[in-house]
Amino acid sequence: MTDTAKFETQTKALIDDLKSVCANYGLGNDGNEFKIITQVFLYKFLNDKYVYELKQLEPALVKAKNFDDALKQYSDDDLELLGMQINENTAQFAPKNLLSRLFEQQNKDKFADIFDETFLDVAKANNDIFSVLTQGGEKVALFENISKYVTDNRDAFCKALVNKLVGFSFEHIFTQKFDFFATIFEYLIKDYNTNSGGKYAEYFTPHAVAKIMAACLVTDTNINNVTCYDPSAGSGTLLMNIAHAIGEDKCTIYSQDISQKSSALLRLNLILNNLVHSIQNIIQGNTILKPYHKQENGQLEKFDYIVSNPPFKLDFSDYSADLDSKANQERFFAGIPNIPKTKKDSMAIYLLFIQHIMHSLNDKGKAAIVVPTGFITAQSGIDKKIREKLVKSKMLAGVVSMPSNIFATTGTNVSILFLDKTNTKDVVLIDASNLGTKVKEGKNKKTVLCDFEEQQIIDVFNAKEAKEDFSVVVSYEDIKAKNYSLGAGQYFEVKIEYVDITAKEFKAKMNAFESNLENLFAESKGLEKEIKNNLKTFNYES
């Protein structure tokens, strides 16, 4: 087993151990379990990263038989000076809040209070950098009182958590790259990232979709100091993929999502992926009603890259009337979906997100948006108005129609809509609906793309290549002539096979057709006569 595989197995085992502790204290599958698991995991990760950074600065700490004993030899002033040299992506820890000190105190009375105070102290010390902002300006700190979720045996519960943490070290993991942390993050939240979390549910975007979106957006390797935005960020899968494609040190992340859980998970994702500098731009709030990110002049911020897998249908009738304002006329140029008399939860909120994204791109901006496949061919309403604007303003780069069930959680067929404000070329339309392998995921069926199929989509899109029954390259005029339809299949060439035959062969074929027809006609007449005779045998009986 490679070192990376070993670390991955050990990290997953730690996560399983933490979940086991929760189950043993009555919190298995509890609604608050994810808060405990993610916060304890994050505390351990930040603790070990701080220790790792100290050791990079002070080789004597590496050589010490007992790190904590060696650390006690340093004065508070010495540690403060060392702390000032530590990477800004690393949280600051007072020595008393280190895991090793917490472990030493586990047999004290009211250990749960000591445990909670430690977490709260760490959160307070790192409030400026590691807090997520709400729409109203409130700071959501890193940690909270964790023991409050246990009604009995709080001390024993906290002691059990600490004992699971001390037997593991993250110090060998900090050199790992994006793919490693993406796998760990997905494993960490797999039981909590479901569609049962409220209005804006945290649907987990499949890695195949995220990879394709990032690879088709980021084709220039010479990119620096760019902004990436997701107005419905969820747990941040799309943002992490595009940041990795660009380079985590070359971009700044911005996001907004109404879900508290999403914001907490996204913060965790940013920390794992060395994007701490962007946490201050993670906003918990309603993007459609009150978009947060704005320029100094009060206008909405414009971004270099936007990725989004927005909620498709949602009841926004409570604030629909507030959207119909003069300030929103330009943003929602195609209109706001009407409130239906029934099934308000089926209101097409994704249409507002598409318009918001179009409005939020800067002059050189690019975007990739997951949409219901029905959007690309709808022949009326807001859908068509949006497509008309995409074509007329020449900001449409292409569409990839994905296989059915690419999302295991929804039966809706999806496509990826690609925008590019600098696109001067034709548009590439890809029908990837026949790719993938069907697998079962729980009670649901899911389509999984292999690496070759993912790369095929990426290569064809970026090369704007036409491939028989797979992709087509069309002009804006072609799309206009097709009533702004973006379905690749409507542009595929209909092929009629021609076969060269002699006059003699042609006459023989025609004679055969004629003979066959005569036989069929004769058979039909015989059947007709038989039916009439049978009808004569029917008598009325009273």
Coordinates of C-alpha atoms in Angstrom, one line a residue:
M1 CA 0.0 0.0 0.0
T2 CA 1.4 3.4 -0.9
D3 CA 1.9 6.1 1.8
T4 CA -1.0 8.1 0.3
A5 CA -3.4 5.1 0.4
K6 CA -2.2 4.4 3.9
F7 CA -2.9 8.0 5.1
E8 CA -6.3 7.9 3.4
T9 CA -7.3 4.6 5.2
Q10 CA -6.1 6.0 8.5
T11 CA -8.0 9.3 8.1
K12 CA -11.2 7.5 7.2
A13 CA -10.7 5.2 10.2
L14 CA -10.5 8.3 12.4
I15 CA -13.8 9.6 10.9
D16 CA -15.4 6.2 11.6
D17 CA -14.1 6.2 15.2
L18 CA -15.7 9.6 15.8
K19 CA -19.0 8.5 14.4
S20 CA -18.8 5.4 16.6
V21 CA -18.4 7.6 19.7
C22 CA -21.4 9.5 18.7
A23 CA -23.4 6.3 18.2
N24 CA -22.3 5.0 21.6
Y25 CA -23.7 8.1 23.3
G26 CA -27.1 8.1 21.4
L27 CA -26.2 10.5 18.6
G28 CA -26.0 8.1 15.7
N29 CA -28.0 9.6 12.8
D30 CA -28.9 12.5 15.1
G31 CA -29.5 15.8 13.4
N32 CA -26.6 17.3 15.3
E33 CA -24.1 14.5 14.7
F34 CA -22.6 16.2 11.7
K35 CA -21.9 19.4 13.8
I36 CA -19.9 17.3 16.3
I37 CA -18.1 15.2 13.7
T38 CA -17.1 18.1 11.4
Q39 CA -16.0 20.4 14.3
V40 CA -14.0 17.7 16.2
F41 CA -12.3 16.7 12.9
L42 CA -11.5 20.3 12.1
Y43 CA -10.1 21.0 15.6
K44 CA -7.8 18.0 15.2
F45 CA -6.8 19.1 11.7
L46 CA -6.0 22.7 12.8
N47 CA -4.2 21.5 15.9
D48 CA -1.9 19.2 13.9
K49 CA -1.3 21.9 11.3
Y50 CA -0.2 24.3 13.9
V51 CA 2.1 21.7 15.4
Y52 CA 3.5 20.9 12.0
E53 CA 4.2 24.6 11.2
L54 CA 5.9 25.1 14.6
K55 CA 8.2 22.1 13.8
Q56 CA 9.1 23.6 10.4
L57 CA 10.2 26.8 12.3
E58 CA 11.9 25.0 15.2
P59 CA 13.9 21.9 14.3
A60 CA 14.5 21.3 18.0
L61 CA 10.8 20.4 18.4
V62 CA 11.1 17.8 15.7
K63 CA 14.0 16.1 17.6
A64 CA 12.3 16.2 21.0
K65 CA 11.2 12.9 22.4
N66 CA 8.1 14.6 23.8
F67 CA 6.8 17.5 21.8
D68 CA 4.6 18.9 24.6
D69 CA 7.4 18.8 27.2
A70 CA 9.7 20.6 24.7
L71 CA 7.1 23.2 24.0
K72 CA 6.7 24.0 27.7
Q73 CA 10.3 25.2 27.7
Y74 CA 9.3 28.1 25.4
S75 CA 8.0 31.3 27.0
D76 CA 4.7 32.9 26.0
D77 CA 6.7 35.7 24.2
D78 CA 8.8 33.1 22.3
L79 CA 5.6 31.3 21.2
E80 CA 4.0 34.5 20.2
L81 CA 7.0 35.4 18.0
L82 CA 6.9 31.9 16.4
G83 CA 3.1 32.3 15.8
M84 CA 3.7 35.5 13.9
Q85 CA 5.8 33.6 11.4
I86 CA 3.3 30.8 10.8
N87 CA 1.5 30.6 7.5
E88 CA -1.8 32.6 7.5
N89 CA -3.6 29.4 6.4
T90 CA -2.8 28.0 9.9
A91 CA -5.0 28.7 12.9
Q92 CA -3.4 30.2 16.0
F93 CA -3.3 28.0 19.1
A94 CA -2.5 29.1 22.6
P95 CA -0.5 26.2 24.2
K96 CA -3.3 25.6 26.7
N97 CA -5.7 24.8 23.8
L98 CA -3.5 22.2 22.1
L99 CA -4.9 18.7 22.0
S100 CA -2.0 17.4 24.1
R101 CA -2.9 19.7 26.9
L102 CA -6.6 18.7 26.6
F103 CA -5.6 15.1 26.8
E104 CA -3.7 15.8 30.1
Q105 CA -6.8 17.1 31.7
Q106 CA -9.3 14.4 30.7
N107 CA -9.7 13.0 34.2
K108 CA -10.5 16.4 35.8
D109 CA -14.0 17.1 37.1
K110 CA -16.3 18.8 34.6
F111 CA -14.0 17.9 31.7
A112 CA -16.8 18.6 29.3
D113 CA -16.6 22.3 30.3
I114 CA -12.8 22.3 29.8
F115 CA -13.4 20.7 26.4
D116 CA -16.0 23.3 25.3
E117 CA -13.9 26.2 26.6
T118 CA -10.9 25.0 24.6
F119 CA -12.9 24.9 21.4
L120 CA -14.4 28.3 22.1
D121 CA -11.0 29.8 22.9
V122 CA -9.6 28.5 19.6
A123 CA -12.6 30.0 17.7
K124 CA -12.3 33.3 19.4
A125 CA -8.5 33.5 18.7
N126 CA -9.1 32.9 15.0
N127 CA -12.4 34.8 14.6
D128 CA -11.2 37.4 12.1
I129 CA -9.9 34.9 9.5
F130 CA -11.9 31.7 10.1
S131 CA -15.4 33.0 10.6
V132 CA -18.2 32.9 8.0
L133 CA -20.3 36.0 7.6
T134 CA -24.1 36.0 7.5
Q135 CA -26.0 38.3 5.2
G136 CA -26.6 40.6 8.2
G137 CA -23.0 40.9 9.1
E138 CA -22.9 38.4 12.0
K139 CA -19.8 36.2 12.3
V140 CA -20.3 32.4 12.5
A141 CA -17.3 31.2 14.6
L142 CA -15.4 28.0 13.9
F143 CA -16.6 26.1 17.0
E144 CA -19.4 26.0 19.5
N145 CA -20.2 24.2 22.7
I146 CA -20.2 20.6 21.5
S147 CA -21.0 18.7 24.8
K148 CA -24.4 20.4 24.9
Y149 CA -25.7 17.8 22.3
V150 CA -25.3 15.0 24.9
T151 CA -27.8 14.9 27.8
D152 CA -25.9 12.4 30.0
N153 CA -22.3 11.5 30.6
R154 CA -21.0 14.7 29.0
D155 CA -17.5 14.3 30.5
A156 CA -17.2 10.7 29.3
F157 CA -18.4 11.7 25.9
C158 CA -15.8 14.4 25.5
K159 CA -13.1 12.1 27.0
A160 CA -13.9 9.5 24.4
L161 CA -13.6 12.0 21.6
V162 CA -10.2 13.2 22.8
N163 CA -8.9 9.6 23.1
K164 CA -9.8 8.9 19.5
L165 CA -7.9 12.0 18.4
V166 CA -4.6 11.5 20.1
G167 CA -3.9 8.2 18.5
F168 CA -3.8 9.8 15.0
S169 CA -1.7 12.5 13.4
F170 CA -2.4 14.6 10.3
E171 CA 1.3 15.8 10.1
H172 CA 2.1 13.4 7.2
I173 CA -1.0 14.6 5.2
F174 CA -0.3 18.2 4.7
T175 CA 1.9 17.5 1.7
Q176 CA -1.0 15.8 -0.1
K177 CA -2.8 17.4 -3.0
F178 CA -6.3 18.2 -4.0
D179 CA -7.5 14.7 -5.0
F180 CA -6.6 13.4 -1.5
F181 CA -8.5 16.0 0.4
A182 CA -11.5 15.9 -2.0
T183 CA -11.8 12.2 -1.2
I184 CA -11.5 12.8 2.5
F185 CA -14.0 15.6 2.5
E186 CA -16.5 13.5 0.6
Y187 CA -16.1 10.6 3.0
L188 CA -16.4 13.0 6.0
I189 CA -19.7 14.5 4.9
K190 CA -21.2 11.5 3.0
D191 CA -23.9 10.8 5.6
Y192 CA -24.8 14.5 6.1
N193 CA -24.8 16.0 2.6
T194 CA -28.4 15.1 1.7
N195 CA -31.4 16.8 0.3
S196 CA -33.1 16.8 3.7
G197 CA -31.4 19.9 5.0
G198 CA -34.0 22.6 4.3
K199 CA -34.9 24.9 1.5
Y200 CA -31.5 25.1 -0.2
A201 CA -30.5 21.4 0.1
E202 CA -26.8 20.6 -0.3
Y203 CA -27.0 18.4 -3.3
F204 CA -23.5 16.9 -3.9
T205 CA -22.4 17.6 -7.4
P206 CA -20.8 14.4 -8.9
H207 CA -17.0 14.7 -9.4
A208 CA -17.4 13.9 -13.1
V209 CA -19.6 17.0 -13.6
A210 CA -17.3 19.2 -11.4
K211 CA -14.2 18.0 -13.3
I212 CA -15.8 18.6 -16.7
M213 CA -17.0 22.1 -15.7
A214 CA -13.5 23.1 -14.4
A215 CA -11.6 21.6 -17.3
C216 CA -13.7 23.3 -20.0
L217 CA -13.6 26.6 -18.2
V218 CA -9.9 26.8 -17.4
T219 CA -7.9 26.2 -20.6
D220 CA -5.2 28.8 -20.0
T221 CA -2.4 27.7 -17.7
N222 CA -1.1 31.3 -17.4
I223 CA -3.8 32.6 -15.0
N224 CA -3.2 34.7 -11.9
N225 CA -5.2 36.7 -9.4
V226 CA -8.7 35.8 -10.6
T227 CA -12.0 35.6 -8.8
C228 CA -14.2 32.5 -8.7
Y229 CA -17.9 32.7 -7.6
D230 CA -20.7 30.3 -6.8
P231 CA -24.1 31.9 -5.9
S232 CA -25.5 28.5 -4.6
A233 CA -22.3 27.0 -3.3
G234 CA -23.5 24.1 -1.3
S235 CA -20.5 22.3 0.2
G236 CA -18.2 23.7 -2.4
T237 CA -17.4 20.8 -4.8
L238 CA -17.5 23.0 -7.9
L239 CA -15.5 25.8 -6.3
M240 CA -12.8 23.4 -5.1
N241 CA -12.4 21.9 -8.6
I242 CA -12.1 25.2 -10.4
A243 CA -9.7 26.5 -7.8
H244 CA -7.6 23.4 -8.2
A245 CA -7.6 23.8 -12.0
I246 CA -6.4 27.4 -11.7
G247 CA -4.2 27.0 -8.7
E248 CA -5.3 27.6 -5.1
D249 CA -2.7 30.4 -4.7
K250 CA -3.9 32.1 -7.9
C251 CA -7.5 32.7 -7.2
T252 CA -9.9 34.0 -4.6
I253 CA -13.2 32.3 -3.8
Y254 CA -16.5 34.0 -3.3
S255 CA -19.8 32.3 -2.5
Q256 CA -23.3 32.7 -1.0
D257 CA -25.7 30.1 0.1
I258 CA -28.8 30.3 2.4
S259 CA -28.0 27.1 4.2
Q260 CA -26.1 27.3 7.5
K261 CA -24.9 23.7 7.0
S262 CA -23.6 24.5 3.5
S263 CA -21.5 27.4 4.8
A264 CA -20.0 25.3 7.6
L265 CA -19.1 22.5 5.1
L266 CA -17.7 24.9 2.6
R267 CA -15.5 26.5 5.3
L268 CA -14.2 23.1 6.1
N269 CA -13.5 22.4 2.5
L270 CA -11.6 25.6 2.1
I271 CA -9.5 24.8 5.1
L272 CA -8.6 21.4 3.9
N273 CA -7.7 22.7 0.4
N274 CA -5.5 25.6 1.5
L275 CA -8.0 28.3 0.7
V276 CA -8.3 29.9 4.1
H277 CA -7.7 33.3 2.6
S278 CA -11.2 33.1 1.0
I279 CA -13.2 32.2 4.1
Q280 CA -14.0 35.9 4.6
N281 CA -15.9 35.8 1.3
I282 CA -18.2 32.9 2.2
I283 CA -21.6 34.4 2.9
Q284 CA -24.6 32.7 4.5
G285 CA -27.7 34.4 2.9
N286 CA -30.3 34.5 0.1
T287 CA -28.5 35.2 -3.2
I288 CA -31.6 35.8 -5.2
L289 CA -33.3 38.2 -2.8
K290 CA -30.2 39.9 -1.3
P291 CA -27.0 39.3 -3.2
Y292 CA -24.2 40.2 -0.9
H293 CA -21.0 40.7 -3.0
K294 CA -21.0 44.3 -4.3
Q295 CA -18.6 46.8 -5.7
E296 CA -17.8 50.1 -4.0
N297 CA -20.4 51.9 -6.1
G298 CA -23.2 49.5 -4.9
Q299 CA -23.4 47.6 -8.1
L300 CA -23.1 43.8 -8.0
E301 CA -19.6 42.4 -8.0
K302 CA -18.4 41.0 -11.4
F303 CA -16.4 37.8 -11.5
D304 CA -13.8 36.1 -13.7
Y305 CA -15.3 32.6 -13.3
I306 CA -18.7 31.4 -12.0
V307 CA -19.7 27.9 -11.4
S308 CA -23.1 26.8 -10.1
N309 CA -25.4 23.8 -9.6
P310 CA -28.4 25.8 -8.5
P311 CA -31.6 24.4 -7.0
F312 CA -33.9 23.7 -10.0
K313 CA -37.3 24.0 -8.3
L314 CA -38.1 25.8 -5.1
D315 CA -41.0 27.8 -3.6
F316 CA -39.9 31.4 -3.5
S317 CA -43.4 32.8 -3.5
D318 CA -42.8 34.5 -0.1
Y319 CA -40.4 37.0 -1.7
S320 CA -41.3 36.8 -5.4
A321 CA -43.0 40.2 -5.3
D322 CA -39.9 41.8 -3.8
L323 CA -37.8 40.7 -6.8
D324 CA -40.0 42.7 -9.2
S325 CA -38.2 46.0 -8.7
K326 CA -36.5 48.6 -10.7
A327 CA -33.2 47.7 -9.2
N328 CA -33.6 44.1 -10.5
Q329 CA -34.8 44.9 -14.0
E330 CA -31.3 44.5 -15.5
R331 CA -30.5 41.5 -13.4
F332 CA -33.7 39.6 -14.2
F333 CA -34.0 40.8 -17.8
A334 CA -36.0 37.8 -19.0
G335 CA -38.6 37.9 -16.2
I336 CA -39.5 36.3 -12.9
P337 CA -41.5 33.0 -12.9
N338 CA -45.1 33.4 -12.0
I339 CA -46.5 32.0 -8.7
P340 CA -48.6 28.9 -9.6
K341 CA -51.9 28.2 -7.9
T342 CA -50.7 24.8 -6.9
K343 CA -47.3 23.1 -6.6
K344 CA -45.5 26.2 -5.5
D345 CA -42.5 24.1 -4.6
S346 CA -42.0 23.5 -8.4
M347 CA -41.3 27.1 -9.1
A348 CA -38.3 27.3 -11.5
I349 CA -35.8 29.2 -9.4
Y350 CA -32.9 28.1 -11.5
L351 CA -34.1 30.6 -14.2
L352 CA -33.3 33.4 -11.7
F353 CA -29.9 31.9 -10.9
I354 CA -29.0 31.7 -14.6
Q355 CA -29.9 35.4 -15.1
H356 CA -28.1 36.4 -11.9
I357 CA -24.9 34.6 -13.2
M358 CA -25.1 36.3 -16.6
H359 CA -25.4 39.6 -14.8
S360 CA -22.4 38.8 -12.5
L361 CA -19.8 38.0 -15.2
N362 CA -17.2 40.6 -15.9
D363 CA -16.2 41.6 -19.5
K364 CA -13.9 38.6 -19.8
G365 CA -15.9 36.2 -17.6
K366 CA -16.7 32.6 -18.1
A367 CA -19.4 30.4 -16.4
A368 CA -20.6 26.9 -16.2
I369 CA -24.1 26.1 -14.9
V370 CA -25.9 22.9 -14.3
V371 CA -29.4 23.2 -15.8
P372 CA -32.4 20.8 -16.4
T373 CA -32.0 19.6 -20.0
G374 CA -35.5 20.8 -20.7
F375 CA -34.1 24.4 -20.5
I376 CA -32.0 24.0 -23.7
T377 CA -35.0 23.3 -26.0
A378 CA -38.0 25.0 -24.3
Q379 CA -39.8 27.0 -27.0
S380 CA -41.4 29.7 -25.0
G381 CA -41.2 31.7 -21.7
I382 CA -38.2 32.8 -19.7
D383 CA -36.1 29.8 -20.8
K384 CA -36.2 30.9 -24.5
K385 CA -35.7 34.6 -23.6
I386 CA -32.5 33.7 -21.8
R387 CA -31.2 31.6 -24.7
E388 CA -32.0 34.4 -27.1
K389 CA -29.9 36.8 -25.0
L390 CA -27.0 34.3 -24.8
V391 CA -27.0 34.1 -28.6
K392 CA -27.6 37.8 -29.4
S393 CA -24.9 38.9 -27.0
K394 CA -22.6 36.2 -28.2
M395 CA -21.7 34.9 -24.8
L396 CA -22.7 31.3 -25.3
A397 CA -19.7 28.9 -25.6
G398 CA -21.5 25.5 -25.6
V399 CA -23.7 22.9 -24.0
V400 CA -23.0 19.4 -22.8
S401 CA -26.1 17.2 -22.3
M402 CA -25.2 14.6 -19.7
P403 CA -26.4 11.0 -19.3
S404 CA -29.6 10.4 -17.4
N405 CA -29.2 9.7 -13.6
I406 CA -25.8 11.4 -13.5
F407 CA -27.2 12.6 -10.1
A408 CA -28.3 9.7 -8.0
T409 CA -30.6 11.9 -6.0
T410 CA -32.7 13.2 -8.8
G411 CA -34.3 11.7 -12.0
T412 CA -34.0 15.1 -13.8
N413 CA -31.8 15.0 -16.9
V414 CA -29.2 17.7 -16.7
S415 CA -27.0 19.6 -19.1
I416 CA -24.1 21.9 -18.5
L417 CA -24.4 25.4 -19.9
F418 CA -21.1 27.1 -20.7
L419 CA -20.9 30.9 -21.1
D420 CA -17.9 33.0 -22.3
K421 CA -18.1 36.8 -22.6
T422 CA -15.0 36.6 -25.0
N423 CA -16.3 33.9 -27.3
T424 CA -15.9 35.0 -30.9
K425 CA -16.0 31.5 -32.4
D426 CA -18.8 29.1 -33.0
V427 CA -20.7 27.1 -30.4
V428 CA -20.1 23.4 -29.6
L429 CA -23.1 21.3 -28.6
I430 CA -22.3 17.8 -27.2
D431 CA -24.8 14.9 -26.6
A432 CA -23.1 12.7 -24.0
S433 CA -26.4 11.1 -23.1
N434 CA -25.2 7.7 -24.3
L435 CA -22.0 7.6 -22.3
G436 CA -21.5 6.0 -18.8
T437 CA -22.3 2.9 -16.9
K438 CA -25.4 2.3 -14.8
V439 CA -24.7 1.4 -11.2
K440 CA -26.9 1.2 -8.1
E441 CA -26.3 3.6 -5.3
G442 CA -28.5 2.8 -2.3
K443 CA -32.0 2.7 -3.6
N444 CA -31.2 4.8 -6.6
K445 CA -29.7 4.1 -10.0
K446 CA -26.8 6.3 -11.0
T447 CA -24.8 6.7 -14.2
V448 CA -21.0 6.8 -13.8
L449 CA -18.5 8.1 -16.4
C450 CA -15.1 6.5 -16.6
D451 CA -12.0 8.6 -16.9
F452 CA -11.8 8.1 -20.7
E453 CA -15.4 9.3 -21.2
E454 CA -14.8 12.4 -19.0
Q455 CA -11.7 13.2 -21.0
Q456 CA -13.5 12.7 -24.3
I457 CA -16.1 15.3 -23.4
I458 CA -13.4 17.7 -22.2
D459 CA -11.2 17.3 -25.3
V460 CA -14.1 17.6 -27.8
F461 CA -15.5 20.7 -26.1
N462 CA -12.1 22.5 -25.8
A463 CA -11.2 21.6 -29.4
K464 CA -14.7 22.5 -30.6
E465 CA -14.7 19.3 -32.6
A466 CA -17.6 17.9 -34.5
K467 CA -18.0 14.1 -34.0
E468 CA -20.6 12.0 -35.6
D469 CA -23.7 11.5 -33.4
F470 CA -21.8 13.0 -30.5
S471 CA -21.0 16.7 -31.1
V472 CA -21.7 19.5 -33.5
V473 CA -20.2 22.9 -34.0
V474 CA -22.7 25.6 -35.0
S475 CA -22.8 29.3 -35.6
Y476 CA -25.0 31.8 -33.7
E477 CA -26.9 32.2 -36.9
D478 CA -27.5 28.4 -37.1
I479 CA -28.9 28.5 -33.5
K480 CA -31.1 31.4 -34.4
A481 CA -32.5 29.5 -37.4
K482 CA -33.3 26.6 -35.1
N483 CA -35.4 28.8 -32.9
Y484 CA -32.6 29.1 -30.4
S485 CA -32.6 25.4 -29.5
L486 CA -29.4 24.2 -27.9
G487 CA -30.0 20.4 -28.2
A488 CA -27.2 18.8 -30.2
G489 CA -29.4 16.2 -31.7
Q490 CA -31.4 18.8 -33.6
Y491 CA -28.3 19.7 -35.5
F492 CA -27.0 16.2 -36.3
E493 CA -27.0 15.4 -40.0
V494 CA -29.7 13.0 -41.2
K495 CA -27.9 10.4 -43.3
I496 CA -29.5 8.5 -46.2
E497 CA -27.5 5.6 -47.5
Y498 CA -27.2 5.3 -51.2
V499 CA -26.3 2.0 -53.0
D500 CA -25.1 1.8 -56.6
I501 CA -27.1 -0.8 -58.5
T502 CA -27.5 -1.7 -62.2
A503 CA -30.7 -1.1 -64.2
K504 CA -31.3 -4.9 -64.3
E505 CA -31.0 -5.1 -60.5
F506 CA -33.3 -2.1 -60.1
K507 CA -36.0 -3.7 -62.3
A508 CA -35.7 -6.9 -60.4
K509 CA -36.2 -5.1 -57.1
M510 CA -39.2 -3.2 -58.4
N511 CA -40.8 -6.4 -59.7
A512 CA -40.2 -8.0 -56.3
F513 CA -41.9 -5.0 -54.5
E514 CA -44.8 -5.1 -57.0
S515 CA -45.3 -8.9 -56.6
N516 CA -45.2 -8.6 -52.8
L517 CA -47.7 -5.8 -52.8
E518 CA -50.1 -7.8 -55.0
N519 CA -49.9 -10.7 -52.6
L520 CA -50.6 -8.5 -49.7
F521 CA -53.6 -6.9 -51.5
A522 CA -54.9 -10.4 -52.4
E523 CA -54.6 -11.5 -48.9
S524 CA -56.3 -8.4 -47.7
K525 CA -59.3 -9.0 -50.0
G526 CA -59.6 -12.6 -48.8
L527 CA -59.5 -11.4 -45.2
E528 CA -62.1 -8.8 -46.0
K529 CA -64.5 -11.4 -47.5
E530 CA -64.0 -13.8 -44.6
I531 CA -64.9 -11.0 -42.1
K532 CA -68.1 -10.2 -44.0
N533 CA -69.2 -13.8 -44.1
N534 CA -68.5 -14.2 -40.4
L535 CA -70.6 -11.1 -39.7
K536 CA -73.6 -12.7 -41.5
T537 CA -73.6 -15.6 -38.9
F538 CA -74.4 -13.3 -36.0
N539 CA -78.1 -13.4 -34.9
Y540 CA -80.0 -11.4 -32.4
E541 CA -81.2 -13.4 -29.4
S542 CA -83.8 -12.0 -27.1

